[in-house]
PDB file of C-alpha atoms and ligand atoms in Angstrom:
ATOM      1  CA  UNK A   1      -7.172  11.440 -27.933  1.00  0.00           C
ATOM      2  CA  UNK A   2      -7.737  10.925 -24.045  1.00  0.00           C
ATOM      3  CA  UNK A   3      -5.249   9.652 -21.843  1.00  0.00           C
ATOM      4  CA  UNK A   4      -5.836   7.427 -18.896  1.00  0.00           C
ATOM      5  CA  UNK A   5      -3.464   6.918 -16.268  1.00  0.00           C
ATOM      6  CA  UNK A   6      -3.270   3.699 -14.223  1.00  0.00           C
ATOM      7  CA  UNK A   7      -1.619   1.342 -11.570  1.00  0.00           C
ATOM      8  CA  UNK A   8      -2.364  -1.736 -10.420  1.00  0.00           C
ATOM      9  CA  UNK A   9      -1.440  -3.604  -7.096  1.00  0.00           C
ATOM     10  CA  UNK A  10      -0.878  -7.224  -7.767  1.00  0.00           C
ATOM     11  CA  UNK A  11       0.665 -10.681  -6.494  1.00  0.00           C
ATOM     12  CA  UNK A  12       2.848 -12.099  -8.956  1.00  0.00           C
ATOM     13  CA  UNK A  13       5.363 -15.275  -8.529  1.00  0.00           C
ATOM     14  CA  UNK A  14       7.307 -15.539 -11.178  1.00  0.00           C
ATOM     15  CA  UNK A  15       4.390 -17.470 -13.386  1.00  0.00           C
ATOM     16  CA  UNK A  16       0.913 -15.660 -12.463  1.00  0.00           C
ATOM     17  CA  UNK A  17      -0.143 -11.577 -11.727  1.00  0.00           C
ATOM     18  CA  UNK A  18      -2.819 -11.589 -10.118  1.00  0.00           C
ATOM     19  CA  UNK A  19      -5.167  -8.400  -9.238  1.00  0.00           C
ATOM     20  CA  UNK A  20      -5.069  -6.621  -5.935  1.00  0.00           C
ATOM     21  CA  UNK A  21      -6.454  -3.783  -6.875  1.00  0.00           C
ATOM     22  CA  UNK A  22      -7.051  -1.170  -9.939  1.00  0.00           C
ATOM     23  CA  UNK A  23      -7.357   2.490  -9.940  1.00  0.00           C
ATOM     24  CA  UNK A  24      -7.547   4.314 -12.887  1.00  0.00           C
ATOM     25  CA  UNK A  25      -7.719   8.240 -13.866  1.00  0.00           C
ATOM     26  CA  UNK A  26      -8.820  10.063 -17.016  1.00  0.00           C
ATOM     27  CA  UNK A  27      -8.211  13.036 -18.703  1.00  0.00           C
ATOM     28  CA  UNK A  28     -11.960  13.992 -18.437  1.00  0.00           C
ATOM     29  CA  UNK A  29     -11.920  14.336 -15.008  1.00  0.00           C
ATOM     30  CA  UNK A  30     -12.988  10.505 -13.933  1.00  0.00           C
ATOM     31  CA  UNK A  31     -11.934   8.092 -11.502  1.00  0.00           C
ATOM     32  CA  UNK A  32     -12.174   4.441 -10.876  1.00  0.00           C
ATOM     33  CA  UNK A  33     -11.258   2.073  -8.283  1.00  0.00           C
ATOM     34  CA  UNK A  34     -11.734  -1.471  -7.018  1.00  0.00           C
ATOM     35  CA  UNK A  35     -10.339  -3.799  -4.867  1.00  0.00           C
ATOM     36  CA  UNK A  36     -10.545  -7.732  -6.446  1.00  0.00           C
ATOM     37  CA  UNK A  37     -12.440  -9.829  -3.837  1.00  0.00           C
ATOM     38  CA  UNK A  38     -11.812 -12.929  -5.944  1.00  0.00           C
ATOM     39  CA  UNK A  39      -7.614 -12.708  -5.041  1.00  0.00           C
ATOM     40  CA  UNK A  40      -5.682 -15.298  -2.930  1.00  0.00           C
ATOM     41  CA  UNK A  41      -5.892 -13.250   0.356  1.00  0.00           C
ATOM     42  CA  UNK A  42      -4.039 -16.261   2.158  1.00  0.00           C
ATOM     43  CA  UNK A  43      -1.248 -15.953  -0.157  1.00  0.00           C
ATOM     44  CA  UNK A  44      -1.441 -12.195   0.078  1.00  0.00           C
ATOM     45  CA  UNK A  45      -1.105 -12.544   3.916  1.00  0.00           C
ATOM     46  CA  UNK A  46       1.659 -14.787   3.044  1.00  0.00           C
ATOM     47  CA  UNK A  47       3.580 -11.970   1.400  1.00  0.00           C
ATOM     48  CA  UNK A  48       5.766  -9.713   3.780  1.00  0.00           C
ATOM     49  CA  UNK A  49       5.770  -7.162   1.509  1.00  0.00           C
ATOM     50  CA  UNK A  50       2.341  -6.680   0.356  1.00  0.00           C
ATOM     51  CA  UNK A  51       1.108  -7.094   3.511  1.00  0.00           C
ATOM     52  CA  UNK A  52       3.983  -4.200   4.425  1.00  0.00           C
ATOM     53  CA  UNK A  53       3.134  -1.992   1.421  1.00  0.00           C
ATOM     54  CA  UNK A  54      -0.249  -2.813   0.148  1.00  0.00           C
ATOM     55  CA  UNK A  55      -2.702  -4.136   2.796  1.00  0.00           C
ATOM     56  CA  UNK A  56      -2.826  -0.999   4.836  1.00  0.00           C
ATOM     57  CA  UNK A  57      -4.788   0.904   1.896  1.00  0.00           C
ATOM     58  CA  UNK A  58      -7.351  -1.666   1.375  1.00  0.00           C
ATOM     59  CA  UNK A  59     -10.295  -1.408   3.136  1.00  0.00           C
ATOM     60  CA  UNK A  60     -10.258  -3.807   5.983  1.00  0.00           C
ATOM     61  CA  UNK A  61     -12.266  -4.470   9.154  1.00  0.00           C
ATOM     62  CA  UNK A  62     -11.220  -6.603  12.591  1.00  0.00           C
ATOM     63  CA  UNK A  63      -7.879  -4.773  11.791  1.00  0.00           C
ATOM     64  CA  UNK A  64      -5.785  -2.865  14.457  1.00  0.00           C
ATOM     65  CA  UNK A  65      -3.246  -0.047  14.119  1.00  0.00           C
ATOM     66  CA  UNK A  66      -0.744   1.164  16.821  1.00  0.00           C
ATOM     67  CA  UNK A  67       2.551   2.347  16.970  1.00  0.00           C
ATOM     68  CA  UNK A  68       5.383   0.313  16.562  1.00  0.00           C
ATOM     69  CA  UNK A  69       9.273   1.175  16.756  1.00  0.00           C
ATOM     70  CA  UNK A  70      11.075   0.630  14.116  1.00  0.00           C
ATOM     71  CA  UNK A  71      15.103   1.442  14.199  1.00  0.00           C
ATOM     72  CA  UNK A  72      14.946   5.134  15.057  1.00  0.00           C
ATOM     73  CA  UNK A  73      11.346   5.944  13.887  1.00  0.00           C
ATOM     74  CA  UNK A  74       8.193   5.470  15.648  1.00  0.00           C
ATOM     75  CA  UNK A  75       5.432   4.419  13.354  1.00  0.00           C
ATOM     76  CA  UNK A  76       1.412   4.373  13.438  1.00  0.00           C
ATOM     77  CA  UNK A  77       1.626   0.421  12.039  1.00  0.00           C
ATOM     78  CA  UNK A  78      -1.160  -2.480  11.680  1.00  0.00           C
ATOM     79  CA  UNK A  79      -0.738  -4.725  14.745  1.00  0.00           C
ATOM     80  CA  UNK A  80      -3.752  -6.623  13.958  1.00  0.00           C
ATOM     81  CA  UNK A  81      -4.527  -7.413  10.075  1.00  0.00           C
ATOM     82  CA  UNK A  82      -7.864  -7.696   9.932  1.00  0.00           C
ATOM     83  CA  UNK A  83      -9.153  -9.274   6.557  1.00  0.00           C
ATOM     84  CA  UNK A  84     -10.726  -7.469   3.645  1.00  0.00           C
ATOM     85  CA  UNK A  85     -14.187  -5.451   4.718  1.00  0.00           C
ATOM     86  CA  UNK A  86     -16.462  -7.152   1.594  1.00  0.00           C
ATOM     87  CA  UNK A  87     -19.142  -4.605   3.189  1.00  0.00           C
ATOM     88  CA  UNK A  88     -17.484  -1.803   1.112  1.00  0.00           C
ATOM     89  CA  UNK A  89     -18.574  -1.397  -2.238  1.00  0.00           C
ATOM     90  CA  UNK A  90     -15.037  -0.930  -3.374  1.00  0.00           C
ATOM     91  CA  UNK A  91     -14.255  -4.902  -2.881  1.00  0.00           C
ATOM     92  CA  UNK A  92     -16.399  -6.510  -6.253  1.00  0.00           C
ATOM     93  CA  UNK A  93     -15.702  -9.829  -8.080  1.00  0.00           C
ATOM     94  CA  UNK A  94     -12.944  -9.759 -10.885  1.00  0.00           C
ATOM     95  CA  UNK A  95     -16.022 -10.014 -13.545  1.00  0.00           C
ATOM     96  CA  UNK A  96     -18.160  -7.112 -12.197  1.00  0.00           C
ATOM     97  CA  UNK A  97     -14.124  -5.544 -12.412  1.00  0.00           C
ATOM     98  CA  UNK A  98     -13.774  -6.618 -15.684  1.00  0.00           C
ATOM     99  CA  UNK A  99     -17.104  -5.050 -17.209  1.00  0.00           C
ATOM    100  CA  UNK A 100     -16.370  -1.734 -15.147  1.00  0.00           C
ATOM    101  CA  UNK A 101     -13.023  -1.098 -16.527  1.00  0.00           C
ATOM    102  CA  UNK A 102     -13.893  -2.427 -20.234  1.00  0.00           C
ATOM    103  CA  UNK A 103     -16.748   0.351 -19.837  1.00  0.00           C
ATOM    104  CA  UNK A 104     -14.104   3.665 -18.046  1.00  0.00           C
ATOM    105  CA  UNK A 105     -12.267   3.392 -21.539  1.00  0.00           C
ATOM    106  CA  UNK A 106     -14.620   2.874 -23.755  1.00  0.00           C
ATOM    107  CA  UNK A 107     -16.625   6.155 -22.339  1.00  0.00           C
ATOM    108  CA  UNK A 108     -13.889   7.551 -23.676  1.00  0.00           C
ATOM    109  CA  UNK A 109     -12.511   8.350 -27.463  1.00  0.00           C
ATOM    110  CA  UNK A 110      -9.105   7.070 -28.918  1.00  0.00           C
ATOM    111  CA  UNK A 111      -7.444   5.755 -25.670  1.00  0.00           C
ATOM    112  CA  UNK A 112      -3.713   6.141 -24.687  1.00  0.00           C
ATOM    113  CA  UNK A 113      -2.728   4.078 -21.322  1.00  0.00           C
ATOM    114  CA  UNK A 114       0.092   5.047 -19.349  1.00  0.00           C
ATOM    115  CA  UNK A 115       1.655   3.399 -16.140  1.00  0.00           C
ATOM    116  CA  UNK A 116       4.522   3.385 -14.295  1.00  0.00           C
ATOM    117  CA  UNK A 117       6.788   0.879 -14.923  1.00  0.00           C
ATOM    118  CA  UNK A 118       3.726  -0.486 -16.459  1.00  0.00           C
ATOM    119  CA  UNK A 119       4.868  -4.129 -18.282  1.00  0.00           C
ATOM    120  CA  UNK A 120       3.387  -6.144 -15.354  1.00  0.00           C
ATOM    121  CA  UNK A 121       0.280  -3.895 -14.949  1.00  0.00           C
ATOM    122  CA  UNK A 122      -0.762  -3.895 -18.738  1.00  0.00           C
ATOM    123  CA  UNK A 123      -0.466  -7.772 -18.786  1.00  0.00           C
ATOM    124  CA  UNK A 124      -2.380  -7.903 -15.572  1.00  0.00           C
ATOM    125  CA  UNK A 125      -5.547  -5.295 -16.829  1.00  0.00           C
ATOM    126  CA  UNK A 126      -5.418  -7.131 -20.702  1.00  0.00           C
ATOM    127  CA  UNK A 127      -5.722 -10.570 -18.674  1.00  0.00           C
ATOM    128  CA  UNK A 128      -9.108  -8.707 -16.761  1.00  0.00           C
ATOM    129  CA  UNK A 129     -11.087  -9.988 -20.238  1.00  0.00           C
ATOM    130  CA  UNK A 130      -8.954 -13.134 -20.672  1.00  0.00           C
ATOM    131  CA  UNK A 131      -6.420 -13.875 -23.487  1.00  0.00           C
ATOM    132  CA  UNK A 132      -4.656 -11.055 -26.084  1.00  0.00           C
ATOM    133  CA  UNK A 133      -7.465 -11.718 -28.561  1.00  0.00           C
ATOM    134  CA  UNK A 134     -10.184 -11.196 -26.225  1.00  0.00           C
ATOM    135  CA  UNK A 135      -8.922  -7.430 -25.690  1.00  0.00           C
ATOM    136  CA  UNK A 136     -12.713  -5.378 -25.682  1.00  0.00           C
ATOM    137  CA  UNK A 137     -13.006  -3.254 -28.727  1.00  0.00           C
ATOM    138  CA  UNK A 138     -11.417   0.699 -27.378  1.00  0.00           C
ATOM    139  CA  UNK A 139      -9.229  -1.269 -25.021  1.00  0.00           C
ATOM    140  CA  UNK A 140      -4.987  -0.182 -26.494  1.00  0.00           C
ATOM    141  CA  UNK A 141      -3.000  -3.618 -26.785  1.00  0.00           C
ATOM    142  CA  UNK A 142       0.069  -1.454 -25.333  1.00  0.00           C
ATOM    143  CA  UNK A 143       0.406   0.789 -22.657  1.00  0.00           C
ATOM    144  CA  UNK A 144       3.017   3.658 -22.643  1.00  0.00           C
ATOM    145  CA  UNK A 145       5.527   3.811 -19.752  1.00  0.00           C
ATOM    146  CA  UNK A 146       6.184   6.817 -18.020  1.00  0.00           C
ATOM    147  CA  UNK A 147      10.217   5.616 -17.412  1.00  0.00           C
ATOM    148  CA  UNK A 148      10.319   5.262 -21.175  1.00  0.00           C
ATOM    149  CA  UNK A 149       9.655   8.852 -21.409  1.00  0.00           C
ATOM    150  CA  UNK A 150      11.926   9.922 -18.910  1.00  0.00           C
ATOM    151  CA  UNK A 151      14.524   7.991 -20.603  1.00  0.00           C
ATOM    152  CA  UNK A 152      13.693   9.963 -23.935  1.00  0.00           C
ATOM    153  CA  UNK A 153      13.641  12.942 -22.162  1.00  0.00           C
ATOM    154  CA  UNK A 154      17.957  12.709 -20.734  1.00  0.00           C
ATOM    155  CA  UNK A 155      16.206  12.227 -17.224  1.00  0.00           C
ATOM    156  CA  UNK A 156      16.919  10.381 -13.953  1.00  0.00           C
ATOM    157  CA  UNK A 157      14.235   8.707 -12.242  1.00  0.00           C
ATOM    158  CA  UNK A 158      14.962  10.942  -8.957  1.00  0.00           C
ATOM    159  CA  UNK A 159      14.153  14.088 -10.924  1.00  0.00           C
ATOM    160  CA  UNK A 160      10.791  13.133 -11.479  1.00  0.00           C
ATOM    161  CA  UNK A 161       8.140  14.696  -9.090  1.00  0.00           C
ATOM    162  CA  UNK A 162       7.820  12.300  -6.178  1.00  0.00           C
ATOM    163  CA  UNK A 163       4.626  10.905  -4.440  1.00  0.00           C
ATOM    164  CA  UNK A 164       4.060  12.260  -1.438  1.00  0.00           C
ATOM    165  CA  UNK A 165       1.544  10.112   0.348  1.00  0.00           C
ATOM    166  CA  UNK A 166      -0.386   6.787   0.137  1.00  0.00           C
ATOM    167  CA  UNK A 167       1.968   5.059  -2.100  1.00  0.00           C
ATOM    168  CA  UNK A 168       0.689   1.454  -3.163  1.00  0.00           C
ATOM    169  CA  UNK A 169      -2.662   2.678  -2.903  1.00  0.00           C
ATOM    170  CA  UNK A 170      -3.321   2.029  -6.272  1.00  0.00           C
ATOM    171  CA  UNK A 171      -5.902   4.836  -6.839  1.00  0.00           C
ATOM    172  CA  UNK A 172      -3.423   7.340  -5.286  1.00  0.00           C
ATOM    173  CA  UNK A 173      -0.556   5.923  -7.449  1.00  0.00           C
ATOM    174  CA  UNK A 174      -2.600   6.271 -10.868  1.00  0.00           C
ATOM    175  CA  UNK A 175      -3.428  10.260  -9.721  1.00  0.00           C
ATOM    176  CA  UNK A 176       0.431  10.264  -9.323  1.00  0.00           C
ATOM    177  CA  UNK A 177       1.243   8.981 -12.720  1.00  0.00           C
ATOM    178  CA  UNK A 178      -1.111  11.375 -13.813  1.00  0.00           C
ATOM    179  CA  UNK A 179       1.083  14.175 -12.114  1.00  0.00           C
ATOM    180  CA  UNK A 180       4.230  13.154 -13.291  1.00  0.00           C
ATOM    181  CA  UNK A 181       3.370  11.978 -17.136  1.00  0.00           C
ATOM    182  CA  UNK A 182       1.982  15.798 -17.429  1.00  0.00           C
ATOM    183  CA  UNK A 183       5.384  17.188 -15.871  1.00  0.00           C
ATOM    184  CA  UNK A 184       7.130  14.862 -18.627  1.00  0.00           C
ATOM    185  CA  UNK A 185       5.043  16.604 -21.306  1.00  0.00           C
ATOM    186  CA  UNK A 186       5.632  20.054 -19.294  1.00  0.00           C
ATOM    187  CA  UNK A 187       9.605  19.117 -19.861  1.00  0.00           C
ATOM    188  CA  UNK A 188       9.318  18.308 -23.380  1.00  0.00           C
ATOM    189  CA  UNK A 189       7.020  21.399 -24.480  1.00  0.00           C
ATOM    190  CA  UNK A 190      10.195  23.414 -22.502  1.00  0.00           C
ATOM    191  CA  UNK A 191      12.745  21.624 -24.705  1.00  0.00           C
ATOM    192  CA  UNK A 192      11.400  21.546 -27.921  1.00  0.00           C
TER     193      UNK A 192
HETATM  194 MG1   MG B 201       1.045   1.008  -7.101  1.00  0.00          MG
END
């Protein structure tokens, strides 16, 4: 078995999730990630928080950064968006996305997904190849949930190992998961 941790960054209203971006790790040592040039960058720039949270790690150009006060903190902040730098090879259509991702886990034997508070991002990634049915061959029609297994384990959430930089970068949140759903096992080999 291979596990592959992941996390996805995504604008969702209530009806639709659509893909910001994807980044993926694997047990054997590989990495993916992309950025989905085919999303409703209006509506993302529409979106306080995304723009707040996500924006920042995607690559950009015509963007500007500079500090901005805010309460008692100074921060380095964008003061210019920008829009998304389709120069980088990072930023591909949701197909070429699509294909990429069916082909990380397939390279690899007997797949188990994890995520992180991972409903949303499982529906999002199956939806990459269209309906439930159309799941590629390989693909796991669940994904398991790191907060599941803390739950299992008698844990809180704020005992887990925390992230200590570029949260909602999605490839830096997948490494992350990766972290904590081997301190989870770490826990469980301690307690059994
Ligand atoms: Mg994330």
């Amino acid at each position: 078995m291979t596990v592959i941790d992941y996390d996805l960054e995504f604008l969702e209203d209530g009806r639709h999730i659509e893909l910001i971006s994807i980044g993926i790790v694997c047990d054997d040592g590989r990495e993916y990630y992309a950025v989905n040039s085919d999303a409703d960058w209006d509506r993302v720039k529409k979106h306080h928080w995304l723009m707040h949270n996500v924006w920042p790690h995607l690559p950009l150009r015509g963007h500007k950064t500079g500090l901005v006060t805010v309460g008692s903190k100074t921060e380095v902040r964008l003061t210019e968006p920008g829009v998304i730098d389709t120069r980088n090879t990072q930023v591909k259509p949701r197909w070429v996305i699509a294909n990429e991702v069916r082909d990380f886990i397939q390279a690899a034997p007997y797949v188990e997904l994890w995520a992180n508070y991972g409903a949303y991002d499982h529906v999002a990634l199956a939806q990459l190849w269209g309906r439930m049915i159309d799941l590629p061959e390989g693909v796991p029609m669940f994904t398991c949930d790191i907060q599941q297994e803390r739950a299992r384990l008698g844990l809180r959430w704020d005992e887990l190992p925390q992230q200590e930089s570029g949260e909602h970068n999605a490839l830096a949140d997948a490494r992350h998961n990766q972290t904590v759903r081997r301190w989870l096992a770490e826990q469980e080999a301690r307690t059994s």
